[in-house]
mmCIF file of C-alpha atoms in Angstrom:
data_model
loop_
_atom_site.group_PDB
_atom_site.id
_atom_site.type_symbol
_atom_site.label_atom_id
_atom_site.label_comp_id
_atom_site.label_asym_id
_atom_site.label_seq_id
_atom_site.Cartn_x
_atom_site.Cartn_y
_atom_site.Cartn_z
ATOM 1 C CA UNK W 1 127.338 166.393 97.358
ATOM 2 C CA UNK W 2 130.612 164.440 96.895
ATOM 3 C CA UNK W 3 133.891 166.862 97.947
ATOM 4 C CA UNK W 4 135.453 166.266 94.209
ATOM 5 C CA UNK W 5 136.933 169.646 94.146
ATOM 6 C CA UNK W 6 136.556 169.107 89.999
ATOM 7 C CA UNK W 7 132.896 168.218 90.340
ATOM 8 C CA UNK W 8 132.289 171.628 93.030
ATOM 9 C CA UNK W 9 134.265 173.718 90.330
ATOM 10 C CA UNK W 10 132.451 172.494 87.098
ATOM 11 C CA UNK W 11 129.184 172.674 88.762
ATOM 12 C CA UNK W 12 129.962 176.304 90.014
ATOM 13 C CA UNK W 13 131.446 177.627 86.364
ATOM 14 C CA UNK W 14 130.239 175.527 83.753
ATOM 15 C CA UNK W 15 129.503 174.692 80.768
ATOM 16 C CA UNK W 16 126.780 172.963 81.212
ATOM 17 C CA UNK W 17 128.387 169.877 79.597
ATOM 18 C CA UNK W 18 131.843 169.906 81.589
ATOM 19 C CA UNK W 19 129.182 169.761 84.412
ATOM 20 C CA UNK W 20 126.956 167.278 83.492
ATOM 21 C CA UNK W 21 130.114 164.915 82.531
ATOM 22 C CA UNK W 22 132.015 165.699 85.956
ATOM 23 C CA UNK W 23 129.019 164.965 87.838
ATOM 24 C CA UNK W 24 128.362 161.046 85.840
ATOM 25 C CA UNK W 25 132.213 160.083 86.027
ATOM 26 C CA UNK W 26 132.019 161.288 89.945
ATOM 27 C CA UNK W 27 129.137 159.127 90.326
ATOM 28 C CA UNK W 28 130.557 156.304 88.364
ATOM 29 C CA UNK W 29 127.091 155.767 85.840
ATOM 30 C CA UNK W 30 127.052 154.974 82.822
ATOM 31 C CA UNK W 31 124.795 156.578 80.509
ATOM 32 C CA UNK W 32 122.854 153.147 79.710
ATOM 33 C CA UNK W 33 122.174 153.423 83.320
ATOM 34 C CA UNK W 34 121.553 156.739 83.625
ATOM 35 C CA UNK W 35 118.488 156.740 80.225
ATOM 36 C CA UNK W 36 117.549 153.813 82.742
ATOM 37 C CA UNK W 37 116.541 155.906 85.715
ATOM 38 C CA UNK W 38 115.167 158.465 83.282
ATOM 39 C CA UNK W 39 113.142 155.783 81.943
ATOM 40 C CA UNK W 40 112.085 154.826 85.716
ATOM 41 C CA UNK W 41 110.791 158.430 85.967
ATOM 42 C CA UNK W 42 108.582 158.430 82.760
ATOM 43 C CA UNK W 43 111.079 160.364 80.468
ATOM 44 C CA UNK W 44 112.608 158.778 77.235
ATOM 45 C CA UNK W 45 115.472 160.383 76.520
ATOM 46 C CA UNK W 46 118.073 158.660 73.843
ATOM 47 C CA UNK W 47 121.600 157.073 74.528
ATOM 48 C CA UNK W 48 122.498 159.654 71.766
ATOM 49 C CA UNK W 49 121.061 162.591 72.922
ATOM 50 C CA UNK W 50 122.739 162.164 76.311
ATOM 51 C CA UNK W 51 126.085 161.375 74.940
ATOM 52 C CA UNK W 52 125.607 164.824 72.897
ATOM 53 C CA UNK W 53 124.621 166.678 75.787
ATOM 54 C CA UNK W 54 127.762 165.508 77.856
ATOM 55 C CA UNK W 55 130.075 165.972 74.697
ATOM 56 C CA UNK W 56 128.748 169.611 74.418
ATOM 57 C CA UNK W 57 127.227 168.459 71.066
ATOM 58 C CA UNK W 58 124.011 169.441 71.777
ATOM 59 C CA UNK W 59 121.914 170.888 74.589
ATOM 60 C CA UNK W 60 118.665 170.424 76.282
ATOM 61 C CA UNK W 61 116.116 172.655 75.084
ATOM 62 C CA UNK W 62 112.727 171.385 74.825
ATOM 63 C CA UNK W 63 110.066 170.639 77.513
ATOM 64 C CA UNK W 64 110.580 167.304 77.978
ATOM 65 C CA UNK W 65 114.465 167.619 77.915
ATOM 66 C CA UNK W 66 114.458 170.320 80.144
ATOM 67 C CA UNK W 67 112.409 167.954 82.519
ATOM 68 C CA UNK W 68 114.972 165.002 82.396
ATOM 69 C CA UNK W 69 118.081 167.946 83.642
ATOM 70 C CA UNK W 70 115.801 168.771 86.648
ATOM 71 C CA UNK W 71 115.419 164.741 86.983
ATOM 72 C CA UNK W 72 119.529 164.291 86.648
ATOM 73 C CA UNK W 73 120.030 166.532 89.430
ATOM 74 C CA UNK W 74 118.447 164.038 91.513
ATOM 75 C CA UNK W 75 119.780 161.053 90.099
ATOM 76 C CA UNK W 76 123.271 162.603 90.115
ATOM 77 C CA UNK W 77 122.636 163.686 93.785
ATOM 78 C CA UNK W 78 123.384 167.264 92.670
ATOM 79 C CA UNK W 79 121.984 170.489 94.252
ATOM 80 C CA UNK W 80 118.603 171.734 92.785
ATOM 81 C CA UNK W 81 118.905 174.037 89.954
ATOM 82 C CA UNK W 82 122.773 172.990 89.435
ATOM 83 C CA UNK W 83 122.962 171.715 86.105
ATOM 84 C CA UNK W 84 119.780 173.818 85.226
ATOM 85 C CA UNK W 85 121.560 177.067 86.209
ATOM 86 C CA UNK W 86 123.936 176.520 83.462
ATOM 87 C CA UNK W 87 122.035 176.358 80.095
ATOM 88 C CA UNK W 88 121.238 179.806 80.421
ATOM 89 C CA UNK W 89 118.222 180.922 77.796
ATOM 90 C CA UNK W 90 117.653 179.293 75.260
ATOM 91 C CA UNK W 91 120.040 179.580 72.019
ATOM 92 C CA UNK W 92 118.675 181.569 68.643
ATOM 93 C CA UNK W 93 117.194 178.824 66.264
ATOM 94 C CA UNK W 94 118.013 179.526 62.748
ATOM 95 C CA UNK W 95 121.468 179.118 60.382
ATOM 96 C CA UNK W 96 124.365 180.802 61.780
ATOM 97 C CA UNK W 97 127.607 181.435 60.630
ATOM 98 C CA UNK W 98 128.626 178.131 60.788
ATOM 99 C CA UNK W 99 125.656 176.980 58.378
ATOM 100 C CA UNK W 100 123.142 175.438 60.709
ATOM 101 C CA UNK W 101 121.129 175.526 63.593
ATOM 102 C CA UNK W 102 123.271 173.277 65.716
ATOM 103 C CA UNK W 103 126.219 175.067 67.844
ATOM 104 C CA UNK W 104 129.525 174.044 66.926
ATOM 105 C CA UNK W 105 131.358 171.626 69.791
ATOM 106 C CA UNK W 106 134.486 172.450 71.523
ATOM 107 C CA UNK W 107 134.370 168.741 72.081
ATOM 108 C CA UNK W 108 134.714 168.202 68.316
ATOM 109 C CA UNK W 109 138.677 167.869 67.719
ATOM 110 C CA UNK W 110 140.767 167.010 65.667
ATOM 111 C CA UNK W 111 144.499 165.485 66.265
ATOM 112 C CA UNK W 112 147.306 167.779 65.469
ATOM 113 C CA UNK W 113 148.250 165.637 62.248
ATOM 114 C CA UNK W 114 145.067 166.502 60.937
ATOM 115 C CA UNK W 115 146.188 170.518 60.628
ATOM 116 C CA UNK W 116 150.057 170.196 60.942
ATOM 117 C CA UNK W 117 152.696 167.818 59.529
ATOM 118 C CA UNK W 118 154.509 165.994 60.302
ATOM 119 C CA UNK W 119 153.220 164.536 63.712
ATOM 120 C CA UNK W 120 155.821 162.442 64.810
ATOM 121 C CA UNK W 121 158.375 165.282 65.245
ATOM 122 C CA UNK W 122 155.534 167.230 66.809
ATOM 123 C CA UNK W 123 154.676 164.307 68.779
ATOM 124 C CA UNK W 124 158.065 164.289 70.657
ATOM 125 C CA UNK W 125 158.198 168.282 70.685
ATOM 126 C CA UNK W 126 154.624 168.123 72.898
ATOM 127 C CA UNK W 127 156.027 165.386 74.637
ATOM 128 C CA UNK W 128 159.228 166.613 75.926
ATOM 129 C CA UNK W 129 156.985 169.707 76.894
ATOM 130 C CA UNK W 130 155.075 167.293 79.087
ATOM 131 C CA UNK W 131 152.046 168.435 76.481
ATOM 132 C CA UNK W 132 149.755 166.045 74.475
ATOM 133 C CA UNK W 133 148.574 165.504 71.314
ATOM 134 C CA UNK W 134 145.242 165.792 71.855
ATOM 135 C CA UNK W 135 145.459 168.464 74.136
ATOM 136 C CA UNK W 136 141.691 169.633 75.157
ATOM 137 C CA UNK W 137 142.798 172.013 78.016
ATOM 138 C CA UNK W 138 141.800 175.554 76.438
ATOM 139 C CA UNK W 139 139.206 176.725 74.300
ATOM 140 C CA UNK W 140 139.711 179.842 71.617
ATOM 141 C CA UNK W 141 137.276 182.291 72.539
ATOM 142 C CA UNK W 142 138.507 184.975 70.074
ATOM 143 C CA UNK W 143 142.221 185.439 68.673
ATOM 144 C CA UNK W 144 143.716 188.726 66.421
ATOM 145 C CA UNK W 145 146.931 187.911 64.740
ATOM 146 C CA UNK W 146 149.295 190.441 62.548
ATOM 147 C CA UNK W 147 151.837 189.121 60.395
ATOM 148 C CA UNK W 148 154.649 192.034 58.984
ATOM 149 C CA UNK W 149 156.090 190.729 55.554
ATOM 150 C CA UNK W 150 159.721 193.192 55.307
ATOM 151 C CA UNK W 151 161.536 194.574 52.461
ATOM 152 C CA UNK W 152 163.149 191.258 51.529
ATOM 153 C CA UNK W 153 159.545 189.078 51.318
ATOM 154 C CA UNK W 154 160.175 187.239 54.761
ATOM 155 C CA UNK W 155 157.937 187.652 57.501
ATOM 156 C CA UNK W 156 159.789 189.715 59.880
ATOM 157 C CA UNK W 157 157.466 189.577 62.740
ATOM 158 C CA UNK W 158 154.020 187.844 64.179
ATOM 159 C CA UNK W 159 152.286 189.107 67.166
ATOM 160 C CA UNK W 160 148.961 187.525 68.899
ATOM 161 C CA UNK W 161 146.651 188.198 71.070
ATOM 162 C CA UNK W 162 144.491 185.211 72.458
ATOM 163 C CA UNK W 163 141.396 185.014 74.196
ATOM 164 C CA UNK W 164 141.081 181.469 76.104
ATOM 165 C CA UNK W 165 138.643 179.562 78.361
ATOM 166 C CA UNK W 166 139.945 176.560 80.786
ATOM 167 C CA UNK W 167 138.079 173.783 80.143
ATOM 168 C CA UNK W 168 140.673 171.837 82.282
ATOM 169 C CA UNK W 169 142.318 173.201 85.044
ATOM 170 C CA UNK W 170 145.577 173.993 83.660
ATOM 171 C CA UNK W 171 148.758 177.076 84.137
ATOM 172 C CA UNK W 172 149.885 177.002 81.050
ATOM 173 C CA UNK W 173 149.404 177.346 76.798
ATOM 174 C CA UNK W 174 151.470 175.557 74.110
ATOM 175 C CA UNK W 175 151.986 177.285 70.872
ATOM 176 C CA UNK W 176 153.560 175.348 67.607
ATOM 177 C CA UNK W 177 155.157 177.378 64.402
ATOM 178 C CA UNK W 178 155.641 176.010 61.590
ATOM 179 C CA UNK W 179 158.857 178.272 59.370
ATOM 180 C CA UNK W 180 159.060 177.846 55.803
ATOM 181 C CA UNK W 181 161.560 175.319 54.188
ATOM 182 C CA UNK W 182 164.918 176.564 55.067
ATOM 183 C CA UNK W 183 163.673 178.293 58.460
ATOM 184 C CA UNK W 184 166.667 178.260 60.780
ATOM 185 C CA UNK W 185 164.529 177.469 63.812
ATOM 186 C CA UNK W 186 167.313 178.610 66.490
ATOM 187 C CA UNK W 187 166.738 181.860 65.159
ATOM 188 C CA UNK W 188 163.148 182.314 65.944
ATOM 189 C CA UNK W 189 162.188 183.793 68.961
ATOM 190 C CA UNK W 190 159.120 184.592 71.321
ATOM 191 C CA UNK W 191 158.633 186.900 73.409
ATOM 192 C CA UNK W 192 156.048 187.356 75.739
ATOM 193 C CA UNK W 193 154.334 190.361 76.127
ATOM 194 C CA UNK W 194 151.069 190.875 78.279
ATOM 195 C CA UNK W 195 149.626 188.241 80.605
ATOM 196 C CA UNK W 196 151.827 185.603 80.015
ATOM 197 C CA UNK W 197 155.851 184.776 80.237
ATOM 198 C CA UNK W 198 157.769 182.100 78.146
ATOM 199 C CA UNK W 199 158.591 178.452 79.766
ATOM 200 C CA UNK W 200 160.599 176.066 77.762
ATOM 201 C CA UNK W 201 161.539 176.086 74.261
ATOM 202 C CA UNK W 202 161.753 173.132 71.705
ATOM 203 C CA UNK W 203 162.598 173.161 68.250
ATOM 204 C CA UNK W 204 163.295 170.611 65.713
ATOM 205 C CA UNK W 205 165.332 172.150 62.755
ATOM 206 C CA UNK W 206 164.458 169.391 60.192
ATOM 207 C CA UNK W 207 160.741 169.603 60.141
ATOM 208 C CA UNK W 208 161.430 173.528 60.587
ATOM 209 C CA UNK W 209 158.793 173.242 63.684
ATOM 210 C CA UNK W 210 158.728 175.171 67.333
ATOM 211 C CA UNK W 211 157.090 174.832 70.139
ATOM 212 C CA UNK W 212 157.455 176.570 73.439
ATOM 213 C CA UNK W 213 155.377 176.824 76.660
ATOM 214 C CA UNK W 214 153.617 180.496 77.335
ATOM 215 C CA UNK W 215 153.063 180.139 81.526
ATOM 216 C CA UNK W 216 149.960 181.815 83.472
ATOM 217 C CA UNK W 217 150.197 183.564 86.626
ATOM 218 C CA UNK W 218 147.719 180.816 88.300
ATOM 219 C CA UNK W 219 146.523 177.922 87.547
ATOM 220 C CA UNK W 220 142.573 178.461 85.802
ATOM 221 C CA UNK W 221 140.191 176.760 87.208
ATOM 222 C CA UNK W 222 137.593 175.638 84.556
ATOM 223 C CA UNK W 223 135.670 178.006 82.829
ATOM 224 C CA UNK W 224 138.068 180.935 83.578
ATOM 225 C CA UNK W 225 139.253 182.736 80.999
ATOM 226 C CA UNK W 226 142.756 183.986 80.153
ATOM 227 C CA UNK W 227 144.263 186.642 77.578
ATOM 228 C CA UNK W 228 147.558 186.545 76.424
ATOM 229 C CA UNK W 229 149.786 188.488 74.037
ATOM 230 C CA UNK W 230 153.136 187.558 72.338
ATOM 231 C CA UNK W 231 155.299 187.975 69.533
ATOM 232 C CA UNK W 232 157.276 185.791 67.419
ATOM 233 C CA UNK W 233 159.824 186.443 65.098
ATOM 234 C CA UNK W 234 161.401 184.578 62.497
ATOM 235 C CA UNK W 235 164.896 186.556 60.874
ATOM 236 C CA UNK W 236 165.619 183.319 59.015
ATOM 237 C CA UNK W 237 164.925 185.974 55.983
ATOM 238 C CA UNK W 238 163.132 182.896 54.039
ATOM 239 C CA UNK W 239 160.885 184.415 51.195
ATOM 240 C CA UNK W 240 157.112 183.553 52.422
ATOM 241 C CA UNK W 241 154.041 183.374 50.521
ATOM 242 C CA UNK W 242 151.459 182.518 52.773
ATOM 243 C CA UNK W 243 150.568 182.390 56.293
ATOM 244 C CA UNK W 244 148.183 179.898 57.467
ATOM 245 C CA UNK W 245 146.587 179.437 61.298
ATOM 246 C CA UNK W 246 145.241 175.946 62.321
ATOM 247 C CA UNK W 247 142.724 175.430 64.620
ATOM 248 C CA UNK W 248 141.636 171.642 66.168
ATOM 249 C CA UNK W 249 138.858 173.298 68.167
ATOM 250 C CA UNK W 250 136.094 175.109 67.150
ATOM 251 C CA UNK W 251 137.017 178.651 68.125
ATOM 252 C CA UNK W 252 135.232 181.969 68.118
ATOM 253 C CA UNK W 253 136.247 184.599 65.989
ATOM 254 C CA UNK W 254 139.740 184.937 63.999
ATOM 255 C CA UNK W 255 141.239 187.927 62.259
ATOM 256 C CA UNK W 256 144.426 187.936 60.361
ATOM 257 C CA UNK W 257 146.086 190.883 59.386
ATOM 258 C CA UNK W 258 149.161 191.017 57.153
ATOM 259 C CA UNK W 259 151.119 194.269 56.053
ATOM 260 C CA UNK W 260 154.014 194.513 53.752
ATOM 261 C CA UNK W 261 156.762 196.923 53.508
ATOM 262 C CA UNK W 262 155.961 199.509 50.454
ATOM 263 C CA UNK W 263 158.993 198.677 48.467
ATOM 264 C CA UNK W 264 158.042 194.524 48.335
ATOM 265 C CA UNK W 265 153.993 194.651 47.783
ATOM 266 C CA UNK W 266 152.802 191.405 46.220
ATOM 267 C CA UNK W 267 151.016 191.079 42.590
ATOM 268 C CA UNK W 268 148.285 189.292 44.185
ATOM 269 C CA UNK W 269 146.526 188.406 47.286
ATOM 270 C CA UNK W 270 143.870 185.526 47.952
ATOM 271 C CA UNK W 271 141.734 184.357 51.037
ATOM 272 C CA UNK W 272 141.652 180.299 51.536
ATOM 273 C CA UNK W 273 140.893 177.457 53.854
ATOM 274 C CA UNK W 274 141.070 173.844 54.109
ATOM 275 C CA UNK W 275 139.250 171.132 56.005
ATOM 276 C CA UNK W 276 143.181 169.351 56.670
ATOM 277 C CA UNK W 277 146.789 169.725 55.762
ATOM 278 C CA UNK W 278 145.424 167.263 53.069
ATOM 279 C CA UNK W 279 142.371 168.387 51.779
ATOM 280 C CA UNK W 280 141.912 170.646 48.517
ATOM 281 C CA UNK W 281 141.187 174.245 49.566
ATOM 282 C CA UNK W 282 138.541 176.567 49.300
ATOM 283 C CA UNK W 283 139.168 179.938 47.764
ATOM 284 C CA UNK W 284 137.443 182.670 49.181
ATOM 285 C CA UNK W 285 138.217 185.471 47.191
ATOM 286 C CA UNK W 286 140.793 188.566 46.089
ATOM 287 C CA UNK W 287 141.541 190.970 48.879
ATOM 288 C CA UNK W 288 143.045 194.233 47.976
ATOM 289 C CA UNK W 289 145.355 196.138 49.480
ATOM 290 C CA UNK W 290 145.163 199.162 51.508
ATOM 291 C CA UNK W 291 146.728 202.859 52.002
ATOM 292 C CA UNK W 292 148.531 200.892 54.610
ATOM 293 C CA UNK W 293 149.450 198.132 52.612
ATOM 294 C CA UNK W 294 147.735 195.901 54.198
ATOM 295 C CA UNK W 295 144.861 193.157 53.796
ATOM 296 C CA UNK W 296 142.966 191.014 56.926
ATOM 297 C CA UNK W 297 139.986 188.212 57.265
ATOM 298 C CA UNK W 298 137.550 188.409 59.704
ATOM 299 C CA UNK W 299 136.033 184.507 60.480
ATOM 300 C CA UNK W 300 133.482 183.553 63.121
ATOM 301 C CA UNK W 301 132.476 180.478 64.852
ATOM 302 C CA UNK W 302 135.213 178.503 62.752
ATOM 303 C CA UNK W 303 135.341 174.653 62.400
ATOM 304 C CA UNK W 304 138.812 172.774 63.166
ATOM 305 C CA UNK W 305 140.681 173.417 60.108
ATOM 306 C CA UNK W 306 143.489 175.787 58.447
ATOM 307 C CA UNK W 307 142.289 179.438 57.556
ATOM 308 C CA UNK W 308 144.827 181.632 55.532
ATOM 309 C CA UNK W 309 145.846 184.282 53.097
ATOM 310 C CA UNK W 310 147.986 183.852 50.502
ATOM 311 C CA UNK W 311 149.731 185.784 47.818
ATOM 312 C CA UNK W 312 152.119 185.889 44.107
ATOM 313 C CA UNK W 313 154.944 188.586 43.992
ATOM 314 C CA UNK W 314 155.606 189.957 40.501
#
């Protein structure tokens, strides 16, 4: 076994694929060589389907896959049952709620300018947060957000609360807002409130954008988890009418709730989502208000994307 602390940790937690990827950069194969010394062994297994496997794409399933893990422990000097150990049973076949068979990747991201504009102001926000672009550290296990729309149409308040699981070791989570045009970004404020406290603070008031540092307790190893809750508010006092969440991971399940104040309820209210800032949206359907005047969407397994509600006033 090599003493990569990385390699003992992914090995020990999982997923399978942060595993199996630790384990060929520690060994310093590539996967040519690796299908190679499958080959050498009597099992064909495709450049492909080992990339997927390693990207979290995919996983090993069938007999003779499940025969060419058992064979990359050796090859990969691991211990026996290591990489085995973390597939766990065998996934449900059938369509699932994201339309097919196949599990969605975390792997599969997408660059911040694909859900948020513009990027080069973000860019330098992340940056002088000692963040990244393409930021890969946590996965969204599950997240419920509530968004309180006041008297004079502005959202007056945002709170979260956010499921994650490491998959780098990291201490920390960066969050990004986006206020409406004429958001006076040194008003907004977050505040931490379970599970987390706030680090630093960047805003750019041109592109109306925020981002801040929410700091752990300890740094998660991979495949811990963390919650977190916090709140954000926004007295800018900007009339709003939508809210909109991006994601650039798959994530697990989202729900939105927004409530507005009795004497400012809107004429109309409409469920949407978009494959990019870009893209033409989707539209998912009326929602309709309740004795609390209030409306919420409930999505699973989600795709990277933007998922929101939107709404007229009279």
């Amino acid at each position: 076994m090599s003493d990569d602390r990385e390699l003992r940790v992914a090995l020990r937690e999982g997923p399978f694929h942060v595993a199996l990827r630790a384990a060929v950069e520690a060994r310093g194969l590539t996967l040519d060589r690796l299908r190679h010394r499958l080959e050498e062994r009597g099992l064909r297994v495709g450049m492909t389907s080992l990339s997927y496997w390693q990207q979290g794409l995919r996983r090993p399933e069938r007999p003779e896959s499940l025969r060419a893990v058992r064979a990359l422990e050796e090859i990969l000097i691991l211990p026996p049952r290591s990489l085995m150990g973390l597939l766990g049973p065998p996934r449900p076949r059938g369509r699932g709620q994201n339309g097919g068979g196949t599990p969605v990747p975390i792997s599969a991201a997408v660059p911040y300018a694909t859900i948020l504009e513009p990027s080069r102001a973000l860019s330098a926000l992340l940056q002088d947060l000692d963040g990244s672009a393409d930021d890969r550290r946590l996965h969204i296990s599950g997240m419920y957000e509530t968004l309180q729309i006041g008297p004079d149409r502005s959202v007056v308040r945002r709170e979260t609360l956010q499921v994650m699981r490491a998959q780098e070791a990291t201490d920390r989570h960066i969050i990004v807002y986006r206020g409406d045009l004429g958001c006076d970004v040194e008003r907004v404020r977050i505040r931490a409130l379970e599970d987390c406290r706030v680090g630093r603070v960047r805003r750019d008031g041109p592109t109306a954008l925020v981002a801040a540092e929410l700091l752990f307790d300890r740094r998660l190893r991979v495949g811990e988890t963390q919650v977190i809750r916090y709140e954000l508010a926004d007295p800018s006092g900007v009339e709003t009418t939508e809210y909109e969440r991006g994601f650039r991971f798959p994530a697990g399940q989202y729900t939105l709730r927004v409530s507005f104040a009795a004497s400012a309820l809107p004429a109309g209210i409409r469920r949407f989502s978009r494959h990019d800032h870009a893209a033409e949206e989707h539209d998912h359907g009326e929602l309709t208000l309740n004795a609390h005047h209030a409306v919420h969407l409930v999505a699973d397994s989600l795709r990277p994307g933007l998922i929101g509600i939107r709404w007229t006033w009279p």
